[in-house]
GROMACS .gro file of C-alpha atoms in nm:
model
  164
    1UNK     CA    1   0.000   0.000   0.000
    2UNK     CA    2   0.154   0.295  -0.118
    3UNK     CA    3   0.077   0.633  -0.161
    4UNK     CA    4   0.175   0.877  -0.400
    5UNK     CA    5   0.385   1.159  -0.211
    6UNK     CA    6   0.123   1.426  -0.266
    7UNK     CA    7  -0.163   1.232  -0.120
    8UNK     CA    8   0.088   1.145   0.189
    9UNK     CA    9   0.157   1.555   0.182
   10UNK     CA   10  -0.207   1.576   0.156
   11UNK     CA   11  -0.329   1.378   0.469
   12UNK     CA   12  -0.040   1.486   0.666
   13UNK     CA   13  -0.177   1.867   0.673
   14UNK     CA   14  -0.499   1.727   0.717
   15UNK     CA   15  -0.374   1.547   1.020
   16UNK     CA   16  -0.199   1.860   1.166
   17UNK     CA   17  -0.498   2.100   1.072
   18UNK     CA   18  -0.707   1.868   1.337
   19UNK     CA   19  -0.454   1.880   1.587
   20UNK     CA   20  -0.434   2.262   1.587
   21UNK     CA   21  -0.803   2.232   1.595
   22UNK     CA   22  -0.792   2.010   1.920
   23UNK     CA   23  -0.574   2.190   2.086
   24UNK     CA   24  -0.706   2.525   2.005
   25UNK     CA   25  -1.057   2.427   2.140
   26UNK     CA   26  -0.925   2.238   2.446
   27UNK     CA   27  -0.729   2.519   2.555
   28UNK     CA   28  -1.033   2.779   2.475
   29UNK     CA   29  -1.279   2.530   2.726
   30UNK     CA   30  -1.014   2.543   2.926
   31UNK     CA   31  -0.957   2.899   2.917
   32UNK     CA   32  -1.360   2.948   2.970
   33UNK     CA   33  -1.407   2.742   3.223
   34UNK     CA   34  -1.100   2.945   3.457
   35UNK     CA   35  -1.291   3.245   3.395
   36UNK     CA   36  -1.603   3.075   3.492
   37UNK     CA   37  -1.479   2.989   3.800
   38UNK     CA   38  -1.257   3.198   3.914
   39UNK     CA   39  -1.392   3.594   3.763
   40UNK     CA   40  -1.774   3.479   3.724
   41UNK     CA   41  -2.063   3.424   3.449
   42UNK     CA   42  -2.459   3.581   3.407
   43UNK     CA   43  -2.734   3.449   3.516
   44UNK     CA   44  -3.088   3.455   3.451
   45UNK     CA   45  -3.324   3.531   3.760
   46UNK     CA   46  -3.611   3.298   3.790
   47UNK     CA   47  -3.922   3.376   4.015
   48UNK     CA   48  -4.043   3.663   4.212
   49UNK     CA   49  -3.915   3.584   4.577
   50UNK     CA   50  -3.612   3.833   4.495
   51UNK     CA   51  -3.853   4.119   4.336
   52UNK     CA   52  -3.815   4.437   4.378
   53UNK     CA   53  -3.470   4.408   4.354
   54UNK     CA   54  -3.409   4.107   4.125
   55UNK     CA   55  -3.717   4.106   3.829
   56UNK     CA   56  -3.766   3.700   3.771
   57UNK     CA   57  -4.090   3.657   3.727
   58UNK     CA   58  -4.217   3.762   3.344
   59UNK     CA   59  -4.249   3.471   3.102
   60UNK     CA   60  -4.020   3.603   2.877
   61UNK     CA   61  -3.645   3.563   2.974
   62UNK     CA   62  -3.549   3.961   2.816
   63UNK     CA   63  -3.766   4.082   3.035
   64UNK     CA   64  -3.592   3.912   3.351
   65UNK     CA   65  -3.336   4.065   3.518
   66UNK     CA   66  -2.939   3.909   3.403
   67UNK     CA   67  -2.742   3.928   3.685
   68UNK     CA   68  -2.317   3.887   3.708
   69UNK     CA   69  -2.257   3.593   3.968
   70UNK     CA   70  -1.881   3.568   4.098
   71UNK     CA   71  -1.750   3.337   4.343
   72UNK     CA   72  -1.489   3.589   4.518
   73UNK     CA   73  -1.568   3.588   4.860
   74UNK     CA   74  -1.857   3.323   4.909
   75UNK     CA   75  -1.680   3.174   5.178
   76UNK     CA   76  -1.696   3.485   5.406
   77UNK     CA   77  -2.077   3.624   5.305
   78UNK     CA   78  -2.204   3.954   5.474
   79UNK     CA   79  -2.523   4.049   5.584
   80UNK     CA   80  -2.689   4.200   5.279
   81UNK     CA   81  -2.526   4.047   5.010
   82UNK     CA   82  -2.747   3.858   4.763
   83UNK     CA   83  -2.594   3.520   4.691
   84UNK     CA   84  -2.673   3.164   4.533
   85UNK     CA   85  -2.751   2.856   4.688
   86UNK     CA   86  -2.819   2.476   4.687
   87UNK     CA   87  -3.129   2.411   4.811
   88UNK     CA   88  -3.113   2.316   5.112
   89UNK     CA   89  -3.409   2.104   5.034
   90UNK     CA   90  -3.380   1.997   4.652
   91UNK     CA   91  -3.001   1.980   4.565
   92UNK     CA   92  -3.074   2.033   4.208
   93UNK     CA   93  -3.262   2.419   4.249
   94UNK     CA   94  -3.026   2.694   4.304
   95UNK     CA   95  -3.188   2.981   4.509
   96UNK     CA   96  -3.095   3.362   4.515
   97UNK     CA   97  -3.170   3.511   4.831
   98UNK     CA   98  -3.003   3.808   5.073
   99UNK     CA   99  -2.802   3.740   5.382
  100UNK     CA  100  -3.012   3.866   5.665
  101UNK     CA  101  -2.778   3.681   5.965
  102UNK     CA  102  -2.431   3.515   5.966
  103UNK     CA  103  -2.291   3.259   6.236
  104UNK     CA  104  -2.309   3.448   6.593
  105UNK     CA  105  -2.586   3.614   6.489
  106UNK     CA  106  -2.977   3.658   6.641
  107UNK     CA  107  -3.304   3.628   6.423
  108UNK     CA  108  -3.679   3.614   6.462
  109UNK     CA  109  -3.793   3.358   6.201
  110UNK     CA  110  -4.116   3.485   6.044
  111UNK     CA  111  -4.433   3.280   6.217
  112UNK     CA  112  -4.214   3.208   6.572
  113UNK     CA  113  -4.196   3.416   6.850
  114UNK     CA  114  -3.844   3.340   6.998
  115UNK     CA  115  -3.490   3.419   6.883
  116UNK     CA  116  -3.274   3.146   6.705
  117UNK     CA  117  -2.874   3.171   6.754
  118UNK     CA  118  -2.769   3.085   6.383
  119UNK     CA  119  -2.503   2.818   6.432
  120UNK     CA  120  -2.092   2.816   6.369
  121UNK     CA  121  -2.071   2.808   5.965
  122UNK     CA  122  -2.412   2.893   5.843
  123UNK     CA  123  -2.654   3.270   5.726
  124UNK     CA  124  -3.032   3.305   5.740
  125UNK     CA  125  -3.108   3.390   5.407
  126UNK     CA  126  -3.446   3.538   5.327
  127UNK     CA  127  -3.613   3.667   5.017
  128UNK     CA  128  -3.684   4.086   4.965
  129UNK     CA  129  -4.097   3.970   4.859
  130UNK     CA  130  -4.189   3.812   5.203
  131UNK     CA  131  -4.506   3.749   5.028
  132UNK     CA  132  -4.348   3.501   4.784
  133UNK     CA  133  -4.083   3.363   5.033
  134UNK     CA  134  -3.884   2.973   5.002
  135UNK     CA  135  -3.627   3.096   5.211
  136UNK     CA  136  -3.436   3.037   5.584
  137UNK     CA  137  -3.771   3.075   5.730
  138UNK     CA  138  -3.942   2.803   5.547
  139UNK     CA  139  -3.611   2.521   5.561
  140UNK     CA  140  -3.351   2.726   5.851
  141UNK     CA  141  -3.005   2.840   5.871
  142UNK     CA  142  -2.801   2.726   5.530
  143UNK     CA  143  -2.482   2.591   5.536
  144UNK     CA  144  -2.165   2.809   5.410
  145UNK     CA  145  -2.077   2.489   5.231
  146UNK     CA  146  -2.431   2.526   5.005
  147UNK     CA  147  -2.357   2.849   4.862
  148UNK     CA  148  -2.229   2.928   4.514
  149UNK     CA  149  -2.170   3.275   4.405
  150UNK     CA  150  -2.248   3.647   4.500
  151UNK     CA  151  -2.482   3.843   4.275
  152UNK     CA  152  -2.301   4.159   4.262
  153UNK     CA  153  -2.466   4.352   3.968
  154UNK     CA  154  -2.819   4.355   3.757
  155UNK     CA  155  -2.635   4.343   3.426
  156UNK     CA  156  -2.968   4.298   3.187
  157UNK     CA  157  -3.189   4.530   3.076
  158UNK     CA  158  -3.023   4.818   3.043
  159UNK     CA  159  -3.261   5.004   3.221
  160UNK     CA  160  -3.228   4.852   3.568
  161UNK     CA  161  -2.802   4.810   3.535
  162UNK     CA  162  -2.728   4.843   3.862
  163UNK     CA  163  -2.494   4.727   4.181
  164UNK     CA  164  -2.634   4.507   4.463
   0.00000   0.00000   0.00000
């Protein structure tokens, strides 16, 4: 089986075209998913429990708010950031709420009349529409380990750009 040398020339570049190919788009995942992780990504807000301040809950996704998630300081949250969660009850939902408490800290769940001590590496997170709340009060304190990312602008529409 011999080949002519131009058809050997031939399949050669075709063979190193693919390989620049591979490695090109291995290193540009690569590349995305560092910046992903490490500087942050937009988001889509679903649902009203976040409204005024985070729009989620028209039917049509322009109209919902795009937020900039970023995972720099998760692992310290303050009260008043917004941030994103696990579920505490349905690992595969991601919640947006605001930090109300952090460990150390007092609350008065809604519906209870005494004070809770929020316990060593967890935040009461709550929603800004009480009215259409799935937050701390409904399922408790949330683990630091559960939480994702910090919502630190509205980046979609234009008209509500803004810093949380």
């Amino acid at each position: 089986m011999c080949q002519n040398p131009e058809e050997f020339h031939r399949k050669q570049v075709q063979g190193e075209r693919m390989l620049r190919f591979t490695v090109r788009a291995a290193t540009s995942a690569c590349v995305a998913v560092t910046v992903f992780d490490i500087v942050g990504h937009p988001a889509v807000v679903t649902g009203a429990s976040m409204a005024p301040t985070l729009e989620g809950s028209d039917a049509r996704w322009w109209h919902r708010d795009l937020v900039w998630l970023t995972p720099w300081g998760i692992h310290r949250p303050r009260v008043g950031e917004v941030i994103t969660f696990v579920s505490p009850r349905d690992p595969d939902k991601i919640h947006i709420k605001r930090v109300t408490a952090v460990e150390g800290d007092l609350v008065r769940p809604r519906h209870r009349n005494e004070l809770l001590l929020i316990p060593k590496g967890c935040c009461w997170m709550e929603s800004d529409n009480p009215v259409n709340a799935n937050d701390s009060n409904i399922y408790g304190p949330v683990s630091r380990g559960l939480l994702k990312s910090r919502a630190t602008h509205v980046i979609w529409p234009p008209s509500r750009w803004q810093k949380l």
